[in-house]
Amino acid sequence: MRKVQFYGAMSIDGYLATKDNRLDWLFQTGGADQAPTAEFMQQVDTAIMGRHTYEYTMEQTTDQLINPYNPLTKNIVMTSQPEAGTEHTTFTNVEVSTLVAQLKSEPGQNIWIVGGAGVLMPLLTADLIDDLYIQIAPVLLGDGISLFTAVDYSRRFELVATNHYGQLAEVHYQR
């Protein structure tokens, strides 16, 4: 059965980006090149993200691939204003938990949740996240875009592994 996995980074104080969507604090953190990103992404054939994450990624990449380790990855962009997509990218306003529940029942590789709270939190609420791979950079941003938002429930995960890649600490939690 396919797993739904969040794989991403945040600052010590829980931000995934600055208020103006910058990630330079992360790119200036030594060790990211040591993380097993390629191995993770080779096990993924679907990436789900919000519109801001998609646009930022397209601005930053020269190959226009969300997952360069598996170019056939299907990208699903959650947006309130869907538009025509491409062979590998679909824009949708379907509720993300409904979409992921459907995708989990279909054959395929793992599903990568990319980006922030807009996509992640509804999936946590619906108990659809199987794994959280969170890389923590040794920087305090003080303000920015939070990875997690407040919820009115409690959810416990099991710590599976901790890893150290240069200046990045990675924790792997499993439902």
PDB file of C-alpha atoms in Angstrom:
ATOM      1  CA  MET A   1       0.000   0.000   0.000  1.00  0.00           C
ATOM      2  CA  ARG A   2       1.201   3.500  -0.815  1.00  0.00           C
ATOM      3  CA  LYS A   3       2.515   5.651   1.996  1.00  0.00           C
ATOM      4  CA  VAL A   4       1.775   9.356   2.385  1.00  0.00           C
ATOM      5  CA  GLN A   5       4.971  11.052   3.466  1.00  0.00           C
ATOM      6  CA  PHE A   6       5.848  14.617   4.364  1.00  0.00           C
ATOM      7  CA  TYR A   7       9.505  15.370   3.575  1.00  0.00           C
ATOM      8  CA  GLY A   8      10.728  18.874   4.236  1.00  0.00           C
ATOM      9  CA  ALA A   9      12.726  21.267   6.373  1.00  0.00           C
ATOM     10  CA  MET A  10      12.067  23.890   8.989  1.00  0.00           C
ATOM     11  CA  SER A  11      13.910  26.268  11.298  1.00  0.00           C
ATOM     12  CA  ILE A  12      14.360  25.469  14.994  1.00  0.00           C
ATOM     13  CA  ASP A  13      11.352  27.651  15.737  1.00  0.00           C
ATOM     14  CA  GLY A  14       9.115  25.808  13.277  1.00  0.00           C
ATOM     15  CA  TYR A  15       9.110  27.963  10.143  1.00  0.00           C
ATOM     16  CA  LEU A  16       9.435  26.536   6.655  1.00  0.00           C
ATOM     17  CA  ALA A  17      10.049  29.916   5.015  1.00  0.00           C
ATOM     18  CA  THR A  18      10.394  33.596   5.841  1.00  0.00           C
ATOM     19  CA  LYS A  19       7.338  35.856   5.583  1.00  0.00           C
ATOM     20  CA  ASP A  20       8.389  36.770   2.042  1.00  0.00           C
ATOM     21  CA  ASN A  21       8.762  33.073   1.082  1.00  0.00           C
ATOM     22  CA  ARG A  22      12.579  33.018   1.148  1.00  0.00           C
ATOM     23  CA  LEU A  23      14.521  29.823   1.818  1.00  0.00           C
ATOM     24  CA  ASP A  24      18.045  31.256   1.749  1.00  0.00           C
ATOM     25  CA  TRP A  25      18.432  30.398   5.458  1.00  0.00           C
ATOM     26  CA  LEU A  26      18.012  26.732   4.494  1.00  0.00           C
ATOM     27  CA  PHE A  27      20.288  26.841   1.444  1.00  0.00           C
ATOM     28  CA  GLN A  28      23.008  28.418   3.624  1.00  0.00           C
ATOM     29  CA  THR A  29      22.859  25.464   6.015  1.00  0.00           C
ATOM     30  CA  GLY A  30      25.621  22.964   5.383  1.00  0.00           C
ATOM     31  CA  GLY A  31      24.677  19.320   5.061  1.00  0.00           C
ATOM     32  CA  ALA A  32      21.630  19.284   2.822  1.00  0.00           C
ATOM     33  CA  ASP A  33      23.702  17.595   0.121  1.00  0.00           C
ATOM     34  CA  GLN A  34      24.388  14.721   2.550  1.00  0.00           C
ATOM     35  CA  ALA A  35      20.705  13.947   3.187  1.00  0.00           C
ATOM     36  CA  PRO A  36      19.293  10.894   1.367  1.00  0.00           C
ATOM     37  CA  THR A  37      16.904  12.994  -0.694  1.00  0.00           C
ATOM     38  CA  ALA A  38      17.516  10.999  -3.891  1.00  0.00           C
ATOM     39  CA  GLU A  39      16.646   7.706  -2.179  1.00  0.00           C
ATOM     40  CA  PHE A  40      13.459   9.181  -0.729  1.00  0.00           C
ATOM     41  CA  MET A  41      12.319  10.721  -4.010  1.00  0.00           C
ATOM     42  CA  GLN A  42      12.984   7.581  -6.045  1.00  0.00           C
ATOM     43  CA  GLN A  43      10.221   5.918  -4.017  1.00  0.00           C
ATOM     44  CA  VAL A  44       7.708   8.652  -4.899  1.00  0.00           C
ATOM     45  CA  ASP A  45       5.479   8.861  -7.975  1.00  0.00           C
ATOM     46  CA  THR A  46       3.054  11.564  -6.791  1.00  0.00           C
ATOM     47  CA  ALA A  47       3.811  14.962  -5.245  1.00  0.00           C
ATOM     48  CA  ILE A  48       1.055  17.083  -3.692  1.00  0.00           C
ATOM     49  CA  MET A  49       1.646  20.748  -2.916  1.00  0.00           C
ATOM     50  CA  GLY A  50      -0.053  24.099  -2.643  1.00  0.00           C
ATOM     51  CA  ARG A  51       0.057  26.757  -5.306  1.00  0.00           C
ATOM     52  CA  HIS A  52       2.742  28.858  -3.557  1.00  0.00           C
ATOM     53  CA  THR A  53       5.089  25.890  -3.228  1.00  0.00           C
ATOM     54  CA  TYR A  54       4.568  24.967  -6.861  1.00  0.00           C
ATOM     55  CA  GLU A  55       5.241  28.498  -8.120  1.00  0.00           C
ATOM     56  CA  TYR A  56       8.323  28.895  -5.923  1.00  0.00           C
ATOM     57  CA  THR A  57       9.737  25.572  -7.101  1.00  0.00           C
ATOM     58  CA  MET A  58       9.159  26.420 -10.749  1.00  0.00           C
ATOM     59  CA  GLU A  59      10.928  29.769 -10.263  1.00  0.00           C
ATOM     60  CA  GLN A  60      13.927  28.072  -8.638  1.00  0.00           C
ATOM     61  CA  THR A  61      14.475  25.067 -10.897  1.00  0.00           C
ATOM     62  CA  THR A  62      15.994  25.035 -14.335  1.00  0.00           C
ATOM     63  CA  ASP A  63      14.668  21.591 -15.262  1.00  0.00           C
ATOM     64  CA  GLN A  64      11.082  22.427 -14.147  1.00  0.00           C
ATOM     65  CA  LEU A  65      10.839  19.142 -12.248  1.00  0.00           C
ATOM     66  CA  ILE A  66       9.476  18.875  -8.724  1.00  0.00           C
ATOM     67  CA  ASN A  67      11.156  15.477  -8.417  1.00  0.00           C
ATOM     68  CA  PRO A  68      14.315  15.302 -10.554  1.00  0.00           C
ATOM     69  CA  TYR A  69      14.998  11.769  -9.267  1.00  0.00           C
ATOM     70  CA  ASN A  70      11.787  10.479 -10.855  1.00  0.00           C
ATOM     71  CA  PRO A  71      10.837  12.742 -13.788  1.00  0.00           C
ATOM     72  CA  LEU A  72       7.583  10.820 -14.268  1.00  0.00           C
ATOM     73  CA  THR A  73       6.273  11.989 -10.893  1.00  0.00           C
ATOM     74  CA  LYS A  74       2.698  13.257 -11.127  1.00  0.00           C
ATOM     75  CA  ASN A  75       2.445  16.714  -9.543  1.00  0.00           C
ATOM     76  CA  ILE A  76      -0.863  17.705  -8.013  1.00  0.00           C
ATOM     77  CA  VAL A  77      -1.240  21.377  -7.125  1.00  0.00           C
ATOM     78  CA  MET A  78      -3.948  22.324  -4.652  1.00  0.00           C
ATOM     79  CA  THR A  79      -5.468  25.668  -5.619  1.00  0.00           C
ATOM     80  CA  SER A  80      -8.746  27.545  -5.335  1.00  0.00           C
ATOM     81  CA  GLN A  81      -8.491  28.424  -9.027  1.00  0.00           C
ATOM     82  CA  PRO A  82      -7.615  25.316 -11.060  1.00  0.00           C
ATOM     83  CA  GLU A  83      -6.233  25.820 -14.539  1.00  0.00           C
ATOM     84  CA  ALA A  84      -5.229  23.601 -17.421  1.00  0.00           C
ATOM     85  CA  GLY A  85      -2.306  21.418 -16.459  1.00  0.00           C
ATOM     86  CA  THR A  86       0.378  19.537 -18.305  1.00  0.00           C
ATOM     87  CA  GLU A  87       1.244  15.897 -18.826  1.00  0.00           C
ATOM     88  CA  HIS A  88       2.762  15.724 -15.335  1.00  0.00           C
ATOM     89  CA  THR A  89       0.964  18.520 -13.449  1.00  0.00           C
ATOM     90  CA  THR A  90      -2.685  18.761 -12.432  1.00  0.00           C
ATOM     91  CA  PHE A  91      -4.286  21.770 -10.711  1.00  0.00           C
ATOM     92  CA  THR A  92      -7.273  20.930  -8.529  1.00  0.00           C
ATOM     93  CA  ASN A  93      -9.572  22.349  -5.879  1.00  0.00           C
ATOM     94  CA  VAL A  94     -10.696  18.935  -4.613  1.00  0.00           C
ATOM     95  CA  GLU A  95     -10.375  18.641  -0.826  1.00  0.00           C
ATOM     96  CA  VAL A  96      -6.827  17.346  -0.214  1.00  0.00           C
ATOM     97  CA  SER A  97      -7.906  14.659   2.282  1.00  0.00           C
ATOM     98  CA  THR A  98     -10.458  13.290  -0.205  1.00  0.00           C
ATOM     99  CA  LEU A  99      -7.834  13.269  -2.948  1.00  0.00           C
ATOM    100  CA  VAL A 100      -5.213  11.528  -0.801  1.00  0.00           C
ATOM    101  CA  ALA A 101      -7.657   8.903   0.493  1.00  0.00           C
ATOM    102  CA  GLN A 102      -8.472   8.050  -3.121  1.00  0.00           C
ATOM    103  CA  LEU A 103      -4.804   7.981  -4.183  1.00  0.00           C
ATOM    104  CA  LYS A 104      -3.877   5.698  -1.264  1.00  0.00           C
ATOM    105  CA  SER A 105      -6.314   3.077  -2.534  1.00  0.00           C
ATOM    106  CA  GLU A 106      -4.787   3.107  -6.029  1.00  0.00           C
ATOM    107  CA  PRO A 107      -1.646   1.217  -7.005  1.00  0.00           C
ATOM    108  CA  GLY A 108       1.572   3.191  -7.177  1.00  0.00           C
ATOM    109  CA  GLN A 109       4.591   4.362  -5.267  1.00  0.00           C
ATOM    110  CA  ASN A 110       4.591   6.649  -2.251  1.00  0.00           C
ATOM    111  CA  ILE A 111       2.945  10.081  -2.157  1.00  0.00           C
ATOM    112  CA  TRP A 112       5.127  13.040  -1.199  1.00  0.00           C
ATOM    113  CA  ILE A 113       3.512  15.956   0.621  1.00  0.00           C
ATOM    114  CA  VAL A 114       5.523  19.052  -0.310  1.00  0.00           C
ATOM    115  CA  GLY A 115       5.369  22.459   1.295  1.00  0.00           C
ATOM    116  CA  GLY A 116       3.417  23.749   4.215  1.00  0.00           C
ATOM    117  CA  ALA A 117       0.486  23.742   6.542  1.00  0.00           C
ATOM    118  CA  GLY A 118      -2.181  24.385   3.907  1.00  0.00           C
ATOM    119  CA  VAL A 119      -1.693  20.875   2.552  1.00  0.00           C
ATOM    120  CA  LEU A 120      -0.137  19.135   5.559  1.00  0.00           C
ATOM    121  CA  MET A 121      -2.587  20.097   8.320  1.00  0.00           C
ATOM    122  CA  PRO A 122      -5.789  18.770   6.693  1.00  0.00           C
ATOM    123  CA  LEU A 123      -3.991  15.472   6.099  1.00  0.00           C
ATOM    124  CA  LEU A 124      -2.814  15.309   9.707  1.00  0.00           C
ATOM    125  CA  THR A 125      -6.362  16.086  10.843  1.00  0.00           C
ATOM    126  CA  ALA A 126      -7.696  13.243   8.673  1.00  0.00           C
ATOM    127  CA  ASP A 127      -4.944  10.912   9.983  1.00  0.00           C
ATOM    128  CA  LEU A 128      -3.625  10.325   6.454  1.00  0.00           C
ATOM    129  CA  ILE A 129       0.078  11.052   7.004  1.00  0.00           C
ATOM    130  CA  ASP A 130       2.104   7.864   7.437  1.00  0.00           C
ATOM    131  CA  ASP A 131       5.586   9.396   7.797  1.00  0.00           C
ATOM    132  CA  LEU A 132       7.036  12.775   8.703  1.00  0.00           C
ATOM    133  CA  TYR A 133      10.640  13.385   7.628  1.00  0.00           C
ATOM    134  CA  ILE A 134      11.541  16.756   9.090  1.00  0.00           C
ATOM    135  CA  GLN A 135      14.980  18.265   8.663  1.00  0.00           C
ATOM    136  CA  ILE A 136      15.708  20.974  11.207  1.00  0.00           C
ATOM    137  CA  ALA A 137      18.143  23.763  10.359  1.00  0.00           C
ATOM    138  CA  PRO A 138      20.020  25.458  13.239  1.00  0.00           C
ATOM    139  CA  VAL A 139      18.508  28.877  12.723  1.00  0.00           C
ATOM    140  CA  LEU A 140      15.844  30.887  14.533  1.00  0.00           C
ATOM    141  CA  LEU A 141      13.807  32.934  12.081  1.00  0.00           C
ATOM    142  CA  GLY A 142      11.610  34.586  14.693  1.00  0.00           C
ATOM    143  CA  ASP A 143       8.733  34.880  12.258  1.00  0.00           C
ATOM    144  CA  GLY A 144       7.684  33.416   8.950  1.00  0.00           C
ATOM    145  CA  ILE A 145       5.459  30.745   7.473  1.00  0.00           C
ATOM    146  CA  SER A 146       4.820  28.002  10.018  1.00  0.00           C
ATOM    147  CA  LEU A 147       5.053  24.358   9.097  1.00  0.00           C
ATOM    148  CA  PHE A 148       2.302  23.509  11.590  1.00  0.00           C
ATOM    149  CA  THR A 149      -0.781  25.446  12.665  1.00  0.00           C
ATOM    150  CA  ALA A 150      -2.909  25.165  15.798  1.00  0.00           C
ATOM    151  CA  VAL A 151      -5.337  22.245  15.938  1.00  0.00           C
ATOM    152  CA  ASP A 152      -7.999  21.114  18.371  1.00  0.00           C
ATOM    153  CA  TYR A 153      -6.847  17.512  18.665  1.00  0.00           C
ATOM    154  CA  SER A 154      -3.863  15.470  19.730  1.00  0.00           C
ATOM    155  CA  ARG A 155      -1.998  13.059  17.480  1.00  0.00           C
ATOM    156  CA  ARG A 156       0.935  10.884  18.493  1.00  0.00           C
ATOM    157  CA  PHE A 157       3.654   9.579  16.188  1.00  0.00           C
ATOM    158  CA  GLU A 158       6.449   7.116  16.875  1.00  0.00           C
ATOM    159  CA  LEU A 159      10.044   8.293  16.536  1.00  0.00           C
ATOM    160  CA  VAL A 160      11.637   5.900  14.034  1.00  0.00           C
ATOM    161  CA  ALA A 161      15.038   7.518  13.457  1.00  0.00           C
ATOM    162  CA  THR A 162      17.176  10.566  13.962  1.00  0.00           C
ATOM    163  CA  ASN A 163      19.903  11.434  11.519  1.00  0.00           C
ATOM    164  CA  HIS A 164      22.576  14.086  11.286  1.00  0.00           C
ATOM    165  CA  TYR A 165      23.597  15.623   7.954  1.00  0.00           C
ATOM    166  CA  GLY A 166      26.172  18.348   8.479  1.00  0.00           C
ATOM    167  CA  GLN A 167      24.250  21.114  10.239  1.00  0.00           C
ATOM    168  CA  LEU A 168      20.845  19.496   9.627  1.00  0.00           C
ATOM    169  CA  ALA A 169      19.142  17.238  12.129  1.00  0.00           C
ATOM    170  CA  GLU A 170      16.514  14.955  10.637  1.00  0.00           C
ATOM    171  CA  VAL A 171      13.751  13.262  12.595  1.00  0.00           C
ATOM    172  CA  HIS A 172      11.620  10.527  11.078  1.00  0.00           C
ATOM    173  CA  TYR A 173       8.246   9.956  12.711  1.00  0.00           C
ATOM    174  CA  GLN A 174       5.730   7.298  11.767  1.00  0.00           C
ATOM    175  CA  ARG A 175       2.017   7.038  12.467  1.00  0.00           C
TER     176      ARG A 175
END
